[in-house]
PDB file of C-alpha atoms and ligand atoms in Angstrom:
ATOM      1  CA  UNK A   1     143.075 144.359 -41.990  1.00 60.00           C
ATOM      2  CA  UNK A   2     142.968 144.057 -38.225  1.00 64.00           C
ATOM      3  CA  UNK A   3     146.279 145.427 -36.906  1.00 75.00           C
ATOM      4  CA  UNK A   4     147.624 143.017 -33.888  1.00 78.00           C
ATOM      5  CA  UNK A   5     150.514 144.072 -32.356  1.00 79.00           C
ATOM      6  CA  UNK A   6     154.161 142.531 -33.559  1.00 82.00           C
ATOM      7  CA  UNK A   7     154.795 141.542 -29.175  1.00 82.00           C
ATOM      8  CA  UNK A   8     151.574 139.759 -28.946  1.00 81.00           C
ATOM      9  CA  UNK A   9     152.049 136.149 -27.367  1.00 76.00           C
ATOM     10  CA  UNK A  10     150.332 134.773 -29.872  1.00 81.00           C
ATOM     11  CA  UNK A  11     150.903 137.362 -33.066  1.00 85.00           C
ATOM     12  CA  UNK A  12     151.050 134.845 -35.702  1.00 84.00           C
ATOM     13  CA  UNK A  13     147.804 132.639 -34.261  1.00 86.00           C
ATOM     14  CA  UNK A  14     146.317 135.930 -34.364  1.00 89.00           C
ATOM     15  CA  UNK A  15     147.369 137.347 -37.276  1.00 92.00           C
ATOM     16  CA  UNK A  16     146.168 134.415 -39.446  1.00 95.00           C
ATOM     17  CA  UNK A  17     142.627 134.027 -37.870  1.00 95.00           C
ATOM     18  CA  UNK A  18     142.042 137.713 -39.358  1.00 95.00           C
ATOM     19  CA  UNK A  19     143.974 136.354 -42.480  1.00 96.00           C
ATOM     20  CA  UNK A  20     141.676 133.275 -42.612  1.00 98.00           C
ATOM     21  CA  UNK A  21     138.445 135.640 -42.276  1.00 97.00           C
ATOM     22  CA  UNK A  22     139.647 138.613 -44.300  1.00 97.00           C
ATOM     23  CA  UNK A  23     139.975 135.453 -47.188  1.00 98.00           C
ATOM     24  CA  UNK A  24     136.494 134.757 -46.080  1.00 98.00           C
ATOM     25  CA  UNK A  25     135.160 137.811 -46.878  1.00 98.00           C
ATOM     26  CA  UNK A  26     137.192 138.092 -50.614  1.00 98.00           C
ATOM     27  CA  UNK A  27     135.193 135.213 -51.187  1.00 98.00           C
ATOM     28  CA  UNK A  28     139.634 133.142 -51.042  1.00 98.00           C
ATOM     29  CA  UNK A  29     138.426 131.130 -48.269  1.00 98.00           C
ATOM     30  CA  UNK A  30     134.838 128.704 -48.327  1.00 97.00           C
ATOM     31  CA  UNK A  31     132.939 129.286 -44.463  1.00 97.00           C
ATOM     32  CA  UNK A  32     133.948 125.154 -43.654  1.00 96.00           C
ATOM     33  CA  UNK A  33     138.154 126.971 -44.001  1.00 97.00           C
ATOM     34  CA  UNK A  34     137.318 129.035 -40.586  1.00 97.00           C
ATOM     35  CA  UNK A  35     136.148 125.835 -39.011  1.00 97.00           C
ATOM     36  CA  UNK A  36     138.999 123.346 -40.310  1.00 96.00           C
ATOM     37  CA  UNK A  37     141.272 126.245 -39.203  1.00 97.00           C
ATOM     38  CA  UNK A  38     139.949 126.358 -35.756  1.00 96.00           C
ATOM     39  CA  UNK A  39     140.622 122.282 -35.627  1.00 96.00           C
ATOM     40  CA  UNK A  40     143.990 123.095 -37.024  1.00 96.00           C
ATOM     41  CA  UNK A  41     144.773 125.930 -34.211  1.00 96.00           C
ATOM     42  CA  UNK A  42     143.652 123.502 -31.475  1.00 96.00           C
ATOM     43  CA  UNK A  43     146.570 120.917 -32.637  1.00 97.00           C
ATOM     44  CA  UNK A  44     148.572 123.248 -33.150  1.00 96.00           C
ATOM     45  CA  UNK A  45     148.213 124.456 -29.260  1.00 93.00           C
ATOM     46  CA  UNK A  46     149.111 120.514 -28.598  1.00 95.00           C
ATOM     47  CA  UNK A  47     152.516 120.724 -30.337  1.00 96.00           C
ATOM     48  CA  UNK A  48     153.240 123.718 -28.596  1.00 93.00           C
ATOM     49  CA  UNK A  49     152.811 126.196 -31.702  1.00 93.00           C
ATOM     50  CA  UNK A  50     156.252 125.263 -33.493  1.00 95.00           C
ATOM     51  CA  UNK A  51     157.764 122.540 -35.295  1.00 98.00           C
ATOM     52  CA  UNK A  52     158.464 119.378 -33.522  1.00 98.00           C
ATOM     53  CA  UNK A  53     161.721 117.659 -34.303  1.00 98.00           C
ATOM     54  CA  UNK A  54     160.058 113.966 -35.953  1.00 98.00           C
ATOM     55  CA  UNK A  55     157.996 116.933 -38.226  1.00 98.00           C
ATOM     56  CA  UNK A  56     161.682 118.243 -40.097  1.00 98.00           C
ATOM     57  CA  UNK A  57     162.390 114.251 -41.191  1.00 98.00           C
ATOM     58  CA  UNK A  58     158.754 114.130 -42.677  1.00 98.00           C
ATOM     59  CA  UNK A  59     159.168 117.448 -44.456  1.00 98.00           C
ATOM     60  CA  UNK A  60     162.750 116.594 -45.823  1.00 98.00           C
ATOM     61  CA  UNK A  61     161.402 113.360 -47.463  1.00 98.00           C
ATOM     62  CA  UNK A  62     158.541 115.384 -48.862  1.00 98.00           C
ATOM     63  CA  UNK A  63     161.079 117.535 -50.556  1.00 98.00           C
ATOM     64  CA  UNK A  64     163.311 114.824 -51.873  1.00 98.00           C
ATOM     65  CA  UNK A  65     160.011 112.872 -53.112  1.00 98.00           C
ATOM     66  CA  UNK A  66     158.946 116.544 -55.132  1.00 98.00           C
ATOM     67  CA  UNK A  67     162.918 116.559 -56.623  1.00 98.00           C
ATOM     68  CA  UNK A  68     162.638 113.025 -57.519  1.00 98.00           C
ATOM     69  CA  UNK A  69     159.519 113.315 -59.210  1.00 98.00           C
ATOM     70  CA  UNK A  70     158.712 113.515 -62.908  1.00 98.00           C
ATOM     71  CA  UNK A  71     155.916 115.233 -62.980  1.00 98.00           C
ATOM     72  CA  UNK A  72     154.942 116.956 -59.467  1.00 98.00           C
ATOM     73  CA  UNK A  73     152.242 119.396 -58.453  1.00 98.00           C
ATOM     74  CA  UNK A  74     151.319 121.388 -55.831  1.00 98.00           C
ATOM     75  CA  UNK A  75     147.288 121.866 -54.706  1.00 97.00           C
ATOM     76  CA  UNK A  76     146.010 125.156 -53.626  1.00 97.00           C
ATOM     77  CA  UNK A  77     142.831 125.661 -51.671  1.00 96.00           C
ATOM     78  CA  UNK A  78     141.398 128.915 -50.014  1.00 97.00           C
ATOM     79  CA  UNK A  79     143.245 128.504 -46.469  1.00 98.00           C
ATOM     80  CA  UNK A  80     146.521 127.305 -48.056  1.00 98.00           C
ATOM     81  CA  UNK A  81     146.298 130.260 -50.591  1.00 98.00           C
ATOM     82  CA  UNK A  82     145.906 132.676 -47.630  1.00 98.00           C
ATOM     83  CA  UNK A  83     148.533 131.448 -45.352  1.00 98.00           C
ATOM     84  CA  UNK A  84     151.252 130.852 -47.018  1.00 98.00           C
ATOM     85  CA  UNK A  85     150.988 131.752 -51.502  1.00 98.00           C
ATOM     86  CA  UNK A  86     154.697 132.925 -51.580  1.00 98.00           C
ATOM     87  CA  UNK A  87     155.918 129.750 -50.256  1.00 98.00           C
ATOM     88  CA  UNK A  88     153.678 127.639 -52.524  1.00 98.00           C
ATOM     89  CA  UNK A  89     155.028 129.611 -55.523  1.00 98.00           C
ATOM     90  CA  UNK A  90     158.405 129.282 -54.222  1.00 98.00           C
ATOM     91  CA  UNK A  91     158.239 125.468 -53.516  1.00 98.00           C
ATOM     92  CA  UNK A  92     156.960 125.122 -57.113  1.00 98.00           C
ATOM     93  CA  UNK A  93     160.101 126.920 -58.474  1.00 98.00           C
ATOM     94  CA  UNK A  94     162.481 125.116 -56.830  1.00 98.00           C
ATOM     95  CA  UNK A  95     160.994 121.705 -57.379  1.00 98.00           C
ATOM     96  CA  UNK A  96     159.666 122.088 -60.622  1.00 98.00           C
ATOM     97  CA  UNK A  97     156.186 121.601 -59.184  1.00 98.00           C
ATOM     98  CA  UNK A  98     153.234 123.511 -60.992  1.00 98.00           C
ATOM     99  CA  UNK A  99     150.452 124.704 -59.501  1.00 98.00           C
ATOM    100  CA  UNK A 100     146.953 123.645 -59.332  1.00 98.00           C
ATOM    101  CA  UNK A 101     143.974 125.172 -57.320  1.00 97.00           C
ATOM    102  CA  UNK A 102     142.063 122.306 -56.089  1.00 94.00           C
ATOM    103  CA  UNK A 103     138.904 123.053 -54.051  1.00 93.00           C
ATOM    104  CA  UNK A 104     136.190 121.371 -52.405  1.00 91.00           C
ATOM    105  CA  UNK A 105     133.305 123.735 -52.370  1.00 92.00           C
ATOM    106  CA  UNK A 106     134.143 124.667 -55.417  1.00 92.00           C
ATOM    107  CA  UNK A 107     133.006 128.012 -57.380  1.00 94.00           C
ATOM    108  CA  UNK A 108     134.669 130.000 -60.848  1.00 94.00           C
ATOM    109  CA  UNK A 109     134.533 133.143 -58.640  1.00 97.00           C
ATOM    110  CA  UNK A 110     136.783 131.536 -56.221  1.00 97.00           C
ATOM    111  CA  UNK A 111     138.936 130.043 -58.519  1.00 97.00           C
ATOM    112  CA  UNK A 112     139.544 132.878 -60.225  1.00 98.00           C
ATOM    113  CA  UNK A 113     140.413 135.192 -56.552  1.00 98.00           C
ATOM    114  CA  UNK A 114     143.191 132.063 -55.735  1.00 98.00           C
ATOM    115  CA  UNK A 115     144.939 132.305 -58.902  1.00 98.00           C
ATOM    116  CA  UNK A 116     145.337 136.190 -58.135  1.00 98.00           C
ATOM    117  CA  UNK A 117     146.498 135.453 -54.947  1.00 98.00           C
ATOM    118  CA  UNK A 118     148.913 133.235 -56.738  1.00 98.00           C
ATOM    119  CA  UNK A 119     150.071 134.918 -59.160  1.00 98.00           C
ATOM    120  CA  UNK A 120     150.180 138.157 -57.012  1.00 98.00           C
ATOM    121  CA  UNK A 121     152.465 135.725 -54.968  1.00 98.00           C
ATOM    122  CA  UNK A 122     155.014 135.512 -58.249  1.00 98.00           C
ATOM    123  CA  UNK A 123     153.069 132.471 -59.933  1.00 98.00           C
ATOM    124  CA  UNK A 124     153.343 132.434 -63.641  1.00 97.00           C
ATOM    125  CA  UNK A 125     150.838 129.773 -64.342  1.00 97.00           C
ATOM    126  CA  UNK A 126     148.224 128.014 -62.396  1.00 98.00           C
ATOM    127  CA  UNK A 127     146.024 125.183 -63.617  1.00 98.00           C
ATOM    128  CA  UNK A 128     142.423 124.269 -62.575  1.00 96.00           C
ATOM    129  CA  UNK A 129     140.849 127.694 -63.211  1.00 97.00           C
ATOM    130  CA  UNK A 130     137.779 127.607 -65.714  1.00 91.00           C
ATOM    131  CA  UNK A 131     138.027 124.062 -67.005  1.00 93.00           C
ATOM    132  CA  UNK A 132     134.754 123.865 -68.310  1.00 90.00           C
ATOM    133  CA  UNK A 133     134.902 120.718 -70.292  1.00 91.00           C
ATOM    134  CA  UNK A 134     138.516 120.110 -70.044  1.00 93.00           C
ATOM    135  CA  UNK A 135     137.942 119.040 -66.874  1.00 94.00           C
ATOM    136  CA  UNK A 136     139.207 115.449 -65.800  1.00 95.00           C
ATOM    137  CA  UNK A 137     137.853 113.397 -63.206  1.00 92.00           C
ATOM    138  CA  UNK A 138     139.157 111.235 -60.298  1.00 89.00           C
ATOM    139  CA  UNK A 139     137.403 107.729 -60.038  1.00 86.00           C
ATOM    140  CA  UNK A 140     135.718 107.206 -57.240  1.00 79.00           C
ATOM    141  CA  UNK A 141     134.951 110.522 -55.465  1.00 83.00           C
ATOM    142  CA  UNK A 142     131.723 112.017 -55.677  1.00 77.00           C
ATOM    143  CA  UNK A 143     132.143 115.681 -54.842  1.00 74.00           C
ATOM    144  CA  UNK A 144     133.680 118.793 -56.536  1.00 74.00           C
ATOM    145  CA  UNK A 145     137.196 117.581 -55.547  1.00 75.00           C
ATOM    146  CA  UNK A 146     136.728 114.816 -58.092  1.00 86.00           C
ATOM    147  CA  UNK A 147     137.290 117.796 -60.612  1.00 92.00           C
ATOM    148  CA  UNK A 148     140.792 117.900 -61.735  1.00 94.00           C
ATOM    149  CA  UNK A 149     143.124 119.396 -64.890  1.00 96.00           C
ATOM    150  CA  UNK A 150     144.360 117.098 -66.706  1.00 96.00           C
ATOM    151  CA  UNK A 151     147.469 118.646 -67.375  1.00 97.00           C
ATOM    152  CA  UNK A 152     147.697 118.827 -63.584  1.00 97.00           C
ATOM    153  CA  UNK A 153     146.296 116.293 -60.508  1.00 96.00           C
ATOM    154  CA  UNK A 154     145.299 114.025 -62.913  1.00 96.00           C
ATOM    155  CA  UNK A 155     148.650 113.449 -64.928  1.00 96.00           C
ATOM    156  CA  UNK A 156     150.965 113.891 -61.937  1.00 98.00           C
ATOM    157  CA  UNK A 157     153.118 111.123 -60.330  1.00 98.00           C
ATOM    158  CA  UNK A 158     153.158 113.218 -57.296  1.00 98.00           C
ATOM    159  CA  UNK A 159     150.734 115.711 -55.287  1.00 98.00           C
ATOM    160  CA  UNK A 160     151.233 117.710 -52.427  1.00 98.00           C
ATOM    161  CA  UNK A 161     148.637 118.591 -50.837  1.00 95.00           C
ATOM    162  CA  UNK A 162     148.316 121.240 -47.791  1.00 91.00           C
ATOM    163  CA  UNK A 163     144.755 120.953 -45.862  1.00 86.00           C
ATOM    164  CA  UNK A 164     143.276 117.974 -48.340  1.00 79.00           C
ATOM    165  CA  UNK A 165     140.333 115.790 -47.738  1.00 79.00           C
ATOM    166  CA  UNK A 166     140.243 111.643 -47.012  1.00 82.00           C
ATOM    167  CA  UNK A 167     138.398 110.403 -49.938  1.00 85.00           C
ATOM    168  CA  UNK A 168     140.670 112.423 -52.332  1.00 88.00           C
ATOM    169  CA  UNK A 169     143.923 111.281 -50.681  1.00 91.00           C
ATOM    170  CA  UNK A 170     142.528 107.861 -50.887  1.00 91.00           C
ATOM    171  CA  UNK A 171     141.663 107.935 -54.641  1.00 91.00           C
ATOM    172  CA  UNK A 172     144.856 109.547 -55.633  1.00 94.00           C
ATOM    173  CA  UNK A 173     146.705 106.223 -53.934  1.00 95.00           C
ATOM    174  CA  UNK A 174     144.536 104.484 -55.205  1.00 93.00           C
ATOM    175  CA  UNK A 175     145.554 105.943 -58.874  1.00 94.00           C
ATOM    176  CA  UNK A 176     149.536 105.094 -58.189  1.00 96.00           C
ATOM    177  CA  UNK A 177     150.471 108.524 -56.884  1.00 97.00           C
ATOM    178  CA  UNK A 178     152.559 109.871 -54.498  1.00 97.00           C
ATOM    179  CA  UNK A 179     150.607 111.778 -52.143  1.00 97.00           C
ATOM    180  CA  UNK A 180     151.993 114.223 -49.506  1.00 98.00           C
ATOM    181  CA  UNK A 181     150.181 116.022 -47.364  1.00 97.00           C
ATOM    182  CA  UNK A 182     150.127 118.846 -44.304  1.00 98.00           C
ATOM    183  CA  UNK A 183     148.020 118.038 -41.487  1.00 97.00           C
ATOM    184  CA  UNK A 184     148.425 118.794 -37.890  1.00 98.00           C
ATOM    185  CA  UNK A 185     145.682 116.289 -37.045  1.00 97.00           C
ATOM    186  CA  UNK A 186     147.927 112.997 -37.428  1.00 97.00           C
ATOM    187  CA  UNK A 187     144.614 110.947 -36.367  1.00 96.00           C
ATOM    188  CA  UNK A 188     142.924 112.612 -39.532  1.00 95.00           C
ATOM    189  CA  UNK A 189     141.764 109.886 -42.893  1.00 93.00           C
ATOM    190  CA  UNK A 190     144.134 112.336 -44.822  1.00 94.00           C
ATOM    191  CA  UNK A 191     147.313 112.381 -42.533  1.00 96.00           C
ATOM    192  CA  UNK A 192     146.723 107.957 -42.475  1.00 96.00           C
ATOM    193  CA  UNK A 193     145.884 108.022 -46.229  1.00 95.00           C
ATOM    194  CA  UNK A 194     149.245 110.269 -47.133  1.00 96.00           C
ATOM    195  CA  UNK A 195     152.515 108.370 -48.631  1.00 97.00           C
ATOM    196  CA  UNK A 196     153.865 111.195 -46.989  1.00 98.00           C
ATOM    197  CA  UNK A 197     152.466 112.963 -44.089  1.00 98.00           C
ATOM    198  CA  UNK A 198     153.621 116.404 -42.184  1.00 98.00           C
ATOM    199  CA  UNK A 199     152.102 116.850 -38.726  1.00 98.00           C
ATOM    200  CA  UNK A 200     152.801 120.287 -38.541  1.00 98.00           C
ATOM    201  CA  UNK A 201     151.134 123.553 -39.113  1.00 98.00           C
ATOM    202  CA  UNK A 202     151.553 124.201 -42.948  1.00 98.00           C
ATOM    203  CA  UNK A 203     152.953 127.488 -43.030  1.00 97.00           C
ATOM    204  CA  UNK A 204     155.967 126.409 -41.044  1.00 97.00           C
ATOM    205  CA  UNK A 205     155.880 123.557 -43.007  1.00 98.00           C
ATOM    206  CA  UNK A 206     156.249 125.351 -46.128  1.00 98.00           C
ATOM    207  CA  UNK A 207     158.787 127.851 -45.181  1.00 98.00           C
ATOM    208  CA  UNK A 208     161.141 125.096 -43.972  1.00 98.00           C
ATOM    209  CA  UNK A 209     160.340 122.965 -47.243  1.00 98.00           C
ATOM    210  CA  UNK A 210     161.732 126.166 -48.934  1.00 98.00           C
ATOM    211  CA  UNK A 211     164.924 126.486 -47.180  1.00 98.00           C
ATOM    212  CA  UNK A 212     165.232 122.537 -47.717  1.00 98.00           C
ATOM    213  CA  UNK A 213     164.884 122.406 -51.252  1.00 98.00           C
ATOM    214  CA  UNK A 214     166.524 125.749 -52.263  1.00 98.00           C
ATOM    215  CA  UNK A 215     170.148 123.268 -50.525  1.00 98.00           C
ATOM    216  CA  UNK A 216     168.570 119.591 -51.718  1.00 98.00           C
ATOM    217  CA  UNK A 217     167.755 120.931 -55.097  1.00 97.00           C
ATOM    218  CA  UNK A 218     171.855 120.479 -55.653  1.00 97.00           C
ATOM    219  CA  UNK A 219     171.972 117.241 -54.154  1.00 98.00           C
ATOM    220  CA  UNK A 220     172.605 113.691 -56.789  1.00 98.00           C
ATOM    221  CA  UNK A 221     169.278 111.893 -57.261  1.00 97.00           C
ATOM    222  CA  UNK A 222     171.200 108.887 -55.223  1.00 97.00           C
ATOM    223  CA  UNK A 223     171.555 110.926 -52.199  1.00 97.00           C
ATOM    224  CA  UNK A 224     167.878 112.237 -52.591  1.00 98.00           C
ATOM    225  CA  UNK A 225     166.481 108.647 -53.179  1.00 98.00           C
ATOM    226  CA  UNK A 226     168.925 107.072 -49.927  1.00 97.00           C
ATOM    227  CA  UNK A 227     166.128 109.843 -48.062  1.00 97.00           C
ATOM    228  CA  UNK A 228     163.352 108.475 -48.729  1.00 97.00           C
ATOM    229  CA  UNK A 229     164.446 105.081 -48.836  1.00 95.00           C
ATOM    230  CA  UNK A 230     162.971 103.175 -45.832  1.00 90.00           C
ATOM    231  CA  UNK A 231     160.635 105.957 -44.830  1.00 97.00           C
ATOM    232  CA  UNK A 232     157.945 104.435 -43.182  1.00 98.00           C
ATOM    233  CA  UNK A 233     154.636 107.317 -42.735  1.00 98.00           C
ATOM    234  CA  UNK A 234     152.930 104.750 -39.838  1.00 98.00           C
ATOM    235  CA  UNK A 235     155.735 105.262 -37.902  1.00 98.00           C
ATOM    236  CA  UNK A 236     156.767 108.781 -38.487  1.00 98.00           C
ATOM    237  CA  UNK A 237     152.667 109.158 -37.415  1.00 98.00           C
ATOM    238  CA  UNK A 238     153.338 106.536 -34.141  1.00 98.00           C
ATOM    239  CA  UNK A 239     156.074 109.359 -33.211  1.00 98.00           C
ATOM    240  CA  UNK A 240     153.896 112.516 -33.888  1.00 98.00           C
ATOM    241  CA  UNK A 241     151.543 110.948 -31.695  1.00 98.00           C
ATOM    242  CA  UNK A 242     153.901 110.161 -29.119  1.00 98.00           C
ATOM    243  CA  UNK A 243     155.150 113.320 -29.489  1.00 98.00           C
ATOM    244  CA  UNK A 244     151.736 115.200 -27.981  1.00 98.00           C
ATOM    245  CA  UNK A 245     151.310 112.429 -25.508  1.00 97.00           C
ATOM    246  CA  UNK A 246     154.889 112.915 -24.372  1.00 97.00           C
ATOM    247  CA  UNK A 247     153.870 116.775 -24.334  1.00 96.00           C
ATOM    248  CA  UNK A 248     150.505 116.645 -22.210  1.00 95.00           C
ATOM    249  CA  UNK A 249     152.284 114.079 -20.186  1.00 94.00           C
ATOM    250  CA  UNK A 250     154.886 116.791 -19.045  1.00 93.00           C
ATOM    251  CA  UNK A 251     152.347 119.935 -18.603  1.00 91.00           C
ATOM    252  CA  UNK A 252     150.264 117.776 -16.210  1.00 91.00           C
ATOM    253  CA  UNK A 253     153.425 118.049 -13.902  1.00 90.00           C
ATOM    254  CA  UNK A 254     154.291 121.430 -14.070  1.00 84.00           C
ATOM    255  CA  UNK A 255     153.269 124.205 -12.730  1.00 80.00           C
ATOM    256  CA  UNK A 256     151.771 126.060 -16.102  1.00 76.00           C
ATOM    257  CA  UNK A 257     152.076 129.675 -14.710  1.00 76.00           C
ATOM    258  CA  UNK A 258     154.844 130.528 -12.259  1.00 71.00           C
ATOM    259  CA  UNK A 259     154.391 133.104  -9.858  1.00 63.00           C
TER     260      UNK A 259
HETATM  261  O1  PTJ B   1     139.076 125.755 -50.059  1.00 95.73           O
HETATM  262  P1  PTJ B   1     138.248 124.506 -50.197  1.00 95.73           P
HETATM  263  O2  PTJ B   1     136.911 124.763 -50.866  1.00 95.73           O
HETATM  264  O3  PTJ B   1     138.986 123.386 -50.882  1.00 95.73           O
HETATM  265  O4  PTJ B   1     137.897 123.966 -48.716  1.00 95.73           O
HETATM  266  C1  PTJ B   1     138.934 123.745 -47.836  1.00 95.73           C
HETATM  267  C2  PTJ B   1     138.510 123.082 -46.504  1.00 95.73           C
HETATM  268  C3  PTJ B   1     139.662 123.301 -45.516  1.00 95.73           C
HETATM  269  C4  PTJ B   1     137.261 123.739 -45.983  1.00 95.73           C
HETATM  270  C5  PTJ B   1     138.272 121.586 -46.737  1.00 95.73           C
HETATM  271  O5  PTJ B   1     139.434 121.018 -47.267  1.00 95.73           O
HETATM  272  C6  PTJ B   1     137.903 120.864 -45.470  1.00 95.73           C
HETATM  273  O6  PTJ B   1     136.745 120.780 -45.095  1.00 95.73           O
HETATM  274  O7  PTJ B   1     138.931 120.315 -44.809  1.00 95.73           O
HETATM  275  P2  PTJ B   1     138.740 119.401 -43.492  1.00 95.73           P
HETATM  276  O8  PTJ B   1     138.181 118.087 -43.884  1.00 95.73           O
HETATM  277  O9  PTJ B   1     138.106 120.200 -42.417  1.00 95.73           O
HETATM  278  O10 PTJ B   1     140.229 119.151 -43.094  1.00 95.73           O
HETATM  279  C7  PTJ B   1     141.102 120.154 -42.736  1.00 95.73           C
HETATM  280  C8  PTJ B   1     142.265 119.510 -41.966  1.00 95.73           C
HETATM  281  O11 PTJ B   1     143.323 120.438 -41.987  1.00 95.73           O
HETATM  282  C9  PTJ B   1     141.935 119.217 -40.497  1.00 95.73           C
HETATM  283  O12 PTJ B   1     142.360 117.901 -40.180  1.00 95.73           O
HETATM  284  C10 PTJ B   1     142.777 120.241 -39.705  1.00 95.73           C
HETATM  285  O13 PTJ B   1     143.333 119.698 -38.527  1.00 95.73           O
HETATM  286  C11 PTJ B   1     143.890 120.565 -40.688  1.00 95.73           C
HETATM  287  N1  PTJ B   1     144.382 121.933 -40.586  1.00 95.73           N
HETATM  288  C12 PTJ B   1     143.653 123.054 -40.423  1.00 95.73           C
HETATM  289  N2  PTJ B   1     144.440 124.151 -40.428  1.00 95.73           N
HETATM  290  C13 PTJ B   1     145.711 123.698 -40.618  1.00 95.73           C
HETATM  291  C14 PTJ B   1     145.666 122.278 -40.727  1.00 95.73           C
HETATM  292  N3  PTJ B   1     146.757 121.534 -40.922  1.00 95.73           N
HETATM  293  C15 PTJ B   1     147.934 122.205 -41.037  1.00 95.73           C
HETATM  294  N4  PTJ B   1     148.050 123.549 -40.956  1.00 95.73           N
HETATM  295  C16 PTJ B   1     146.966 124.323 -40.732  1.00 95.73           C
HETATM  296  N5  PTJ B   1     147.090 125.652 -40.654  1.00 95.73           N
END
C-alpha cells in the first residue's frame, strides 16, 4: 500500500485514491469505480471535503427510515466495500439491516473478494454471492444490477444504497421500496430517484450514520417516525444545491491563498 503521510492536506483524498486502486488491482473494485470516484472527489472538492450541515438532517432520516423498517438491507459494491466495510457491517448491526453485495459489472470472482472484505470487516452473513439460479430479478432493468437475492433486494421494504445507479433506484420505487442512497452528485438520476438522498461523501456518511443509530436505536418508534415525517428529498436536494452555489459564490470573493 502506498504510504501518504498522516499531515498531508489532503491525507484522506489521498489515502482512498490508493484504496480505490489497490481494490482495483484485488479485482474489489470494477475499472468504471476509479472513474465514478474521480466524479465523486470533484464534488466532494465543491462541498469543501466535509459534511455540510443540510447533509446530517438527510442522514438522520436515513437512519430512522432503516430502524423503522421491517425488513432493511444494505447494498455493497466494490468502492463502497473499499471505503468504508466496517461501517457497513456496523450500520447493519445496529439497524438490523443485512447485507447484500450488489454490483453492476458483475463477476463470481468479485463477489466472492467483497464478501471477504465483509466479513473480514466483522460480517457474519452476506447475501448475493453465487446465486446461480436462486437469483431474482428486478422488472425493468436490463443489466447485471437487475440480479438480486431474493432473500435480500428483492424482499426488502427498504435499501440503502451507497454509489447506486439511476435505472435501479428507479425500479426499486417503482417496486414500493424505500430507497436511500449516498451521492455527492445531488444533480445525479440516483440522488433525484432516492426517497432518501445523502449529498455527502459516503464514508462520512456512514461513520456519522453509525454514531446516529448506535443513540436512535433507543429511541420509541413515535419519535423515530415524527423524523421522517414531512421529509421532503426535493427540497433537502434544493438546499444541497444551494449549499455549493452559496459556497462558489463566497470563494469568488476571497482571496483563496493569503500571503
Ligand atoms: O462495483 P460495481 O460493479 O457495482 O460498479 C460500481 C460503479 C461505481 C462503477 C457503478 O455503480 C457506476 O458506474 O456508478 P456511476 O453511475 O458512475 O455513479 C457513481 C456516483 O457515485 C456518481 O454520481 C458519483 O458522483 C458518486 N460518488 C463517487 N464516489 C463517491 C460518490 N458519492 C459519494 N461518496 C463517494 N465517495
Amino acid at each position: 500500500m502506498f504510504e501518504i503521510p498522516k499531515n498531508h492536506p489532503r491525507y484522506w483524498s489521498l489515502k482512498e485514491r490508493h484504496l480505490i486502486i489497490e481494490g482495483m488491482h484485488k479485482k474489489i473494485v470494477a475499472e468504471a469505480g476509479l472513474i465514478a470516484h474521480g466524479r465523486g472527489e470533484a464534488f466532494d472538492y465543491l462541498l469543501g471535503e466535509e459534511t455540510p450541515q443540510y447533509a446530517y438532517l438527510q442522514e438522520e432520516v436515513a437512519v430512522a427510515a432503516l430502524l423503522l423498517s421491517e425488513y432493511p438491507i444494505i447494498s455493497v459494491n466494490g468502492n463502497v466495500a473499499v471505503l468504508c466495510p466496517k461501517e457497513l457491517v456496523q450500520l447493519g448491526e445496529l439497524t438490523n439491516a443485512k447485507l447484500e453485495v450488489n454490483l453492476f459489472y458483475r463477476t463470481t470472482e468479485r463477489e466472492i473478494n467483497i464478501k471477504n472484505v465483509l466479513v473480514t470487516a466483522g460480517a457474519t452473513k452476506v447475501l448475493g454471492v453465487d446465486l446461480g439460479t436462486r437469483a431474482a430479478t428486478l422488472p425493468e432493468i436490463s443489466h447485471n444490477r437487475r440480479i438480486v437475492d431474493p432473500e435480500g433486494i428483492f424482499k426488502a421494504d427498504t435499501v440503502f444504497v451507497p454509489l447506486e445507479d439511476g435505472d435501479r433506484t428507479m425500479a426499486l420505487r417503482k417496486m414500493g421500496k424505500t430507497v436511500i442512497c449516498v451521492d455527492l452528485n445531488p444533480l445525479s438520476r440516483t440522488a433525484v430517484w432516492g426517497s432518501i438522498t445523502i449529498v455527502n461523501h459516503v464514508r462520512r456518511a456512514t461513520q456519522e450514520m453509525v454514531v446516529m443509530a448506535e443513540k436512535m436505536r433507543k429511541l420509541p418508534r413515535e419519535q423515530l417516525k415524527s423524523i421522517i415525517e414531512n421529509y421532503d428529498n426535493n427540497y433537502m436536494l434544493q438546499e444541497s444545491v444551494k449549499f455549493i452555489c452559496q459556497r462558489l459564490s463566497t470563494m469568488a470573493k476571497k482571496k483563496l491563498i493569503e500571503g
